[in-house]
Amino acid sequence: MNAIRFKYQTVEFETLDIHLRALRDKQQFFDPLGEAEAMGISSAQWSLFGVLWPSGEVLARKMEDFDIVGKRILEVGCGIGLASLLLQARGADITATDCHPEAGRFLAENARLNNLEPVPFLRTHWQDSHPGLGCFDVIIGSDVLYEAPTAEQLSRFIDRHSNPECEVLMVDPGRRVHTRFSKHMEELDYEYSQTKSAPLHSENPPFTGKLLHYIRTRP
């Protein structure tokens, strides 16, 4: 018997469906070797990677018609990986990252459920150095700016792994940390704009977060 409980759900897009194995609810917890605890992930935070959040669905729907041709794409804080799976199904050059010790296994299982090739995955904190990860043309994420220190950590991580010309897309549900993050991104020569995200009709009340958009062009 599994120590944690799962649920299975399907997210329908215009041209395809993505099937997901997620945690049954946010009360699930399983850290027998203390891996998460050693990484600073508390029992209260442990389950957050393993559920589908509105921001994650908004990001995936943005990726449904995003121009992927010739672009190397990185997802930060992928969780169960809906956006990465959608991009993999479209044939994009996508790599996913997350710090959670279970995220890679969930992503691999969800790729299998959708008959997809495994999505390249790296478990990393944003403070870590991974030269082998390389640089990307597009970096995406959803609901990752939840504590003040993450603003600088994420901006520095992006800077280490972005090409001179790079586009960054973040979906934020309305946490105030995004203003600090945007300031750091502007210091790294990114032009910043934000728009309201398209509503999710499945949410009640409707999701009212923002799409944060950063563009950097260097000669």
Short mmCIF file of C-alpha atoms in Angstrom, two decimals:
data_model
loop_
_atom_site.label_atom_id
_atom_site.label_comp_id
_atom_site.label_asym_id
_atom_site.label_seq_id
_atom_site.Cartn_x
_atom_site.Cartn_y
_atom_site.Cartn_z
CA MET A 1 0.00 0.00 0.00
CA ASN A 2 1.25 3.49 -0.83
CA ALA A 3 2.14 5.73 2.07
CA ILE A 4 0.49 8.64 0.26
CA ARG A 5 -2.82 8.84 -1.58
CA PHE A 6 -3.15 9.92 -5.20
CA LYS A 7 -5.88 11.18 -7.46
CA TYR A 8 -6.01 11.21 -11.24
CA GLN A 9 -7.35 14.09 -13.28
CA THR A 10 -7.44 15.23 -16.88
CA VAL A 11 -6.92 18.80 -18.10
CA GLU A 12 -8.57 19.40 -21.46
CA PHE A 13 -6.99 21.72 -24.02
CA GLU A 14 -8.19 22.67 -27.49
CA THR A 15 -6.22 19.97 -29.32
CA LEU A 16 -5.15 17.47 -26.65
CA ASP A 17 -5.71 16.29 -23.11
CA ILE A 18 -3.09 15.95 -20.38
CA HIS A 19 -3.61 13.25 -17.75
CA LEU A 20 -2.13 13.84 -14.31
CA ARG A 21 -1.37 11.85 -11.21
CA ALA A 22 -1.49 14.31 -8.33
CA LEU A 23 -1.66 14.09 -4.56
CA ARG A 24 -5.15 13.39 -3.31
CA ASP A 25 -5.08 16.56 -1.20
CA LYS A 26 -2.74 18.94 0.61
CA GLN A 27 -2.78 16.74 3.74
CA GLN A 28 -0.51 14.10 2.19
CA PHE A 29 3.01 13.68 3.58
CA PHE A 30 5.75 11.09 3.06
CA ASP A 31 9.38 11.79 3.91
CA PRO A 32 10.73 8.55 5.45
CA LEU A 33 14.38 9.38 4.80
CA GLY A 34 14.12 13.00 5.82
CA GLU A 35 15.11 14.23 2.34
CA ALA A 36 12.60 17.06 2.28
CA GLU A 37 13.33 18.06 5.85
CA ALA A 38 17.06 18.27 5.06
CA MET A 39 16.20 20.62 2.20
CA GLY A 40 14.16 22.90 4.44
CA ILE A 41 10.77 21.60 3.23
CA SER A 42 8.47 21.31 6.25
CA SER A 43 5.64 18.80 6.60
CA ALA A 44 3.18 21.65 5.99
CA GLN A 45 4.94 22.57 2.73
CA TRP A 46 5.63 19.02 1.55
CA SER A 47 2.43 18.50 -0.42
CA LEU A 48 2.40 21.83 -2.24
CA PHE A 49 4.40 20.52 -5.21
CA GLY A 50 1.95 17.70 -5.86
CA VAL A 51 -1.38 19.41 -6.53
CA LEU A 52 -2.56 21.32 -9.57
CA TRP A 53 -2.75 25.01 -8.69
CA PRO A 54 -4.72 27.55 -10.77
CA SER A 55 -1.49 29.36 -11.69
CA GLY A 56 -0.09 26.13 -13.13
CA GLU A 57 -3.13 25.63 -15.32
CA VAL A 58 -2.99 29.25 -16.51
CA LEU A 59 0.66 28.81 -17.47
CA ALA A 60 -0.06 25.59 -19.35
CA ARG A 61 -2.88 27.24 -21.30
CA LYS A 62 -0.50 30.06 -22.19
CA MET A 63 1.92 27.45 -23.54
CA GLU A 64 -0.77 25.82 -25.69
CA ASP A 65 -0.18 28.26 -28.57
CA PHE A 66 3.17 29.72 -27.53
CA ASP A 67 5.77 29.87 -30.31
CA ILE A 68 8.20 27.02 -29.54
CA VAL A 69 10.10 26.82 -32.84
CA GLY A 70 13.86 26.86 -32.34
CA LYS A 71 13.54 27.71 -28.63
CA ARG A 72 15.05 25.95 -25.65
CA ILE A 73 12.58 26.26 -22.76
CA LEU A 74 13.07 25.84 -19.01
CA GLU A 75 10.33 25.50 -16.40
CA VAL A 76 11.27 26.46 -12.84
CA GLY A 77 9.31 25.03 -9.91
CA CYS A 78 7.52 22.57 -12.17
CA GLY A 79 5.66 20.63 -9.46
CA ILE A 80 3.63 17.89 -11.15
CA GLY A 81 4.62 19.43 -14.47
CA LEU A 82 1.46 20.33 -16.39
CA ALA A 83 3.09 23.08 -18.49
CA SER A 84 6.16 20.95 -19.20
CA LEU A 85 3.99 18.00 -20.22
CA LEU A 86 1.92 20.19 -22.53
CA LEU A 87 5.10 21.49 -24.16
CA GLN A 88 6.54 17.98 -24.44
CA ALA A 89 3.34 16.86 -26.16
CA ARG A 90 3.77 19.73 -28.62
CA GLY A 91 7.33 18.66 -29.43
CA ALA A 92 9.08 21.53 -27.64
CA ASP A 93 12.64 21.44 -26.34
CA ILE A 94 11.62 21.58 -22.68
CA THR A 95 13.57 20.97 -19.47
CA ALA A 96 11.94 21.06 -16.02
CA THR A 97 13.38 21.84 -12.59
CA ASP A 98 12.12 21.71 -9.03
CA CYS A 99 13.71 21.40 -5.59
CA HIS A 100 11.23 18.86 -4.22
CA PRO A 101 12.61 15.30 -3.87
CA GLU A 102 9.41 13.80 -5.34
CA ALA A 103 8.89 16.18 -8.27
CA GLY A 104 11.02 14.24 -10.73
CA ARG A 105 9.20 10.99 -10.01
CA PHE A 106 5.79 12.61 -10.42
CA LEU A 107 6.88 14.22 -13.68
CA ALA A 108 8.17 10.91 -15.02
CA GLU A 109 4.95 9.12 -14.08
CA ASN A 110 2.82 11.82 -15.68
CA ALA A 111 4.85 11.61 -18.88
CA ARG A 112 4.20 7.86 -18.89
CA LEU A 113 0.46 8.37 -18.37
CA ASN A 114 0.42 10.55 -21.49
CA ASN A 115 2.59 8.22 -23.60
CA LEU A 116 5.30 10.88 -23.79
CA GLU A 117 9.05 10.62 -23.70
CA PRO A 118 10.39 11.58 -20.25
CA VAL A 119 10.82 15.31 -19.76
CA PRO A 120 14.47 16.15 -18.94
CA PHE A 121 14.48 17.06 -15.26
CA LEU A 122 16.95 18.49 -12.76
CA ARG A 123 16.35 18.69 -9.03
CA THR A 124 17.88 21.93 -7.85
CA HIS A 125 17.57 24.86 -5.51
CA TRP A 126 17.89 28.27 -7.14
CA GLN A 127 21.02 28.91 -5.06
CA ASP A 128 22.75 25.86 -6.56
CA SER A 129 25.23 26.00 -9.42
CA HIS A 130 24.62 23.67 -12.36
CA PRO A 131 26.78 24.73 -15.34
CA GLY A 132 25.69 21.61 -17.19
CA LEU A 133 22.10 22.80 -17.26
CA GLY A 134 23.07 25.36 -19.87
CA CYS A 135 21.17 28.40 -21.08
CA PHE A 136 17.67 28.88 -22.42
CA ASP A 137 15.69 31.12 -24.75
CA VAL A 138 12.50 30.98 -22.66
CA ILE A 139 12.06 30.46 -18.90
CA ILE A 140 8.61 29.88 -17.41
CA GLY A 141 7.11 29.34 -13.96
CA SER A 142 3.92 29.60 -11.94
CA ASP A 143 3.26 30.61 -8.33
CA VAL A 144 6.93 30.40 -7.37
CA LEU A 145 7.32 33.83 -5.73
CA TYR A 146 5.92 33.10 -2.28
CA GLU A 147 8.66 34.29 0.11
CA ALA A 148 10.78 37.46 -0.01
CA PRO A 149 14.19 35.74 -0.43
CA THR A 150 12.94 33.86 -3.50
CA ALA A 151 12.80 37.09 -5.51
CA GLU A 152 16.57 37.56 -5.66
CA GLN A 153 17.35 33.84 -5.70
CA LEU A 154 15.14 33.21 -8.72
CA SER A 155 16.34 36.28 -10.62
CA ARG A 156 19.96 35.19 -10.17
CA PHE A 157 19.12 31.63 -11.23
CA ILE A 158 17.43 32.96 -14.36
CA ASP A 159 20.43 35.16 -15.11
CA ARG A 160 22.78 32.16 -14.88
CA HIS A 161 20.66 30.11 -17.27
CA SER A 162 19.35 32.63 -19.79
CA ASN A 163 20.71 33.35 -23.22
CA PRO A 164 21.58 36.98 -24.04
CA GLU A 165 18.16 37.20 -25.68
CA CYS A 166 15.64 35.62 -23.35
CA GLU A 167 11.92 35.74 -22.57
CA VAL A 168 10.60 35.00 -19.09
CA LEU A 169 6.95 34.27 -18.34
CA MET A 170 5.67 33.92 -14.78
CA VAL A 171 2.09 33.46 -13.60
CA ASP A 172 1.57 34.97 -10.18
CA PRO A 173 -1.66 34.66 -8.17
CA GLY A 174 -1.18 38.05 -6.54
CA ARG A 175 1.60 37.64 -4.00
CA ARG A 176 3.42 40.89 -3.25
CA VAL A 177 6.85 39.31 -3.75
CA HIS A 178 6.51 39.73 -7.51
CA THR A 179 7.25 43.47 -7.27
CA ARG A 180 10.61 42.75 -5.67
CA PHE A 181 11.32 40.09 -8.30
CA SER A 182 10.49 42.53 -11.10
CA LYS A 183 12.92 45.07 -9.65
CA HIS A 184 15.71 42.49 -9.69
CA MET A 185 14.83 41.51 -13.26
CA GLU A 186 14.96 45.13 -14.41
CA GLU A 187 18.43 45.39 -12.86
CA LEU A 188 19.39 42.43 -15.09
CA ASP A 189 18.32 44.41 -18.19
CA TYR A 190 14.89 42.83 -18.62
CA GLU A 191 11.99 44.94 -19.81
CA TYR A 192 8.94 44.20 -17.69
CA SER A 193 5.22 44.21 -18.31
CA GLN A 194 2.23 42.52 -16.75
CA THR A 195 -1.27 41.63 -17.86
CA LYS A 196 -4.26 40.01 -16.24
CA SER A 197 -4.35 36.30 -16.91
CA ALA A 198 -7.20 34.73 -18.79
CA PRO A 199 -9.84 33.51 -16.32
CA LEU A 200 -10.23 29.84 -15.52
CA HIS A 201 -13.90 29.00 -15.79
CA SER A 202 -13.39 26.01 -13.51
CA GLU A 203 -12.43 28.25 -10.60
CA ASN A 204 -15.01 29.72 -8.24
CA PRO A 205 -14.28 32.53 -7.62
CA PRO A 206 -12.40 32.99 -10.93
CA PHE A 207 -8.61 33.09 -10.82
CA THR A 208 -7.50 36.71 -10.96
CA GLY A 209 -3.70 36.46 -11.05
CA LYS A 210 -1.28 38.18 -13.39
CA LEU A 211 1.00 37.13 -16.20
CA LEU A 212 4.42 38.67 -15.62
CA HIS A 213 6.41 39.12 -18.83
CA TYR A 214 10.11 39.92 -19.06
CA ILE A 215 12.15 40.39 -22.23
CA ARG A 216 15.89 40.90 -22.53
CA THR A 217 17.68 41.64 -25.79
CA ARG A 218 21.44 42.07 -25.77
CA PRO A 219 23.70 42.67 -28.79
#
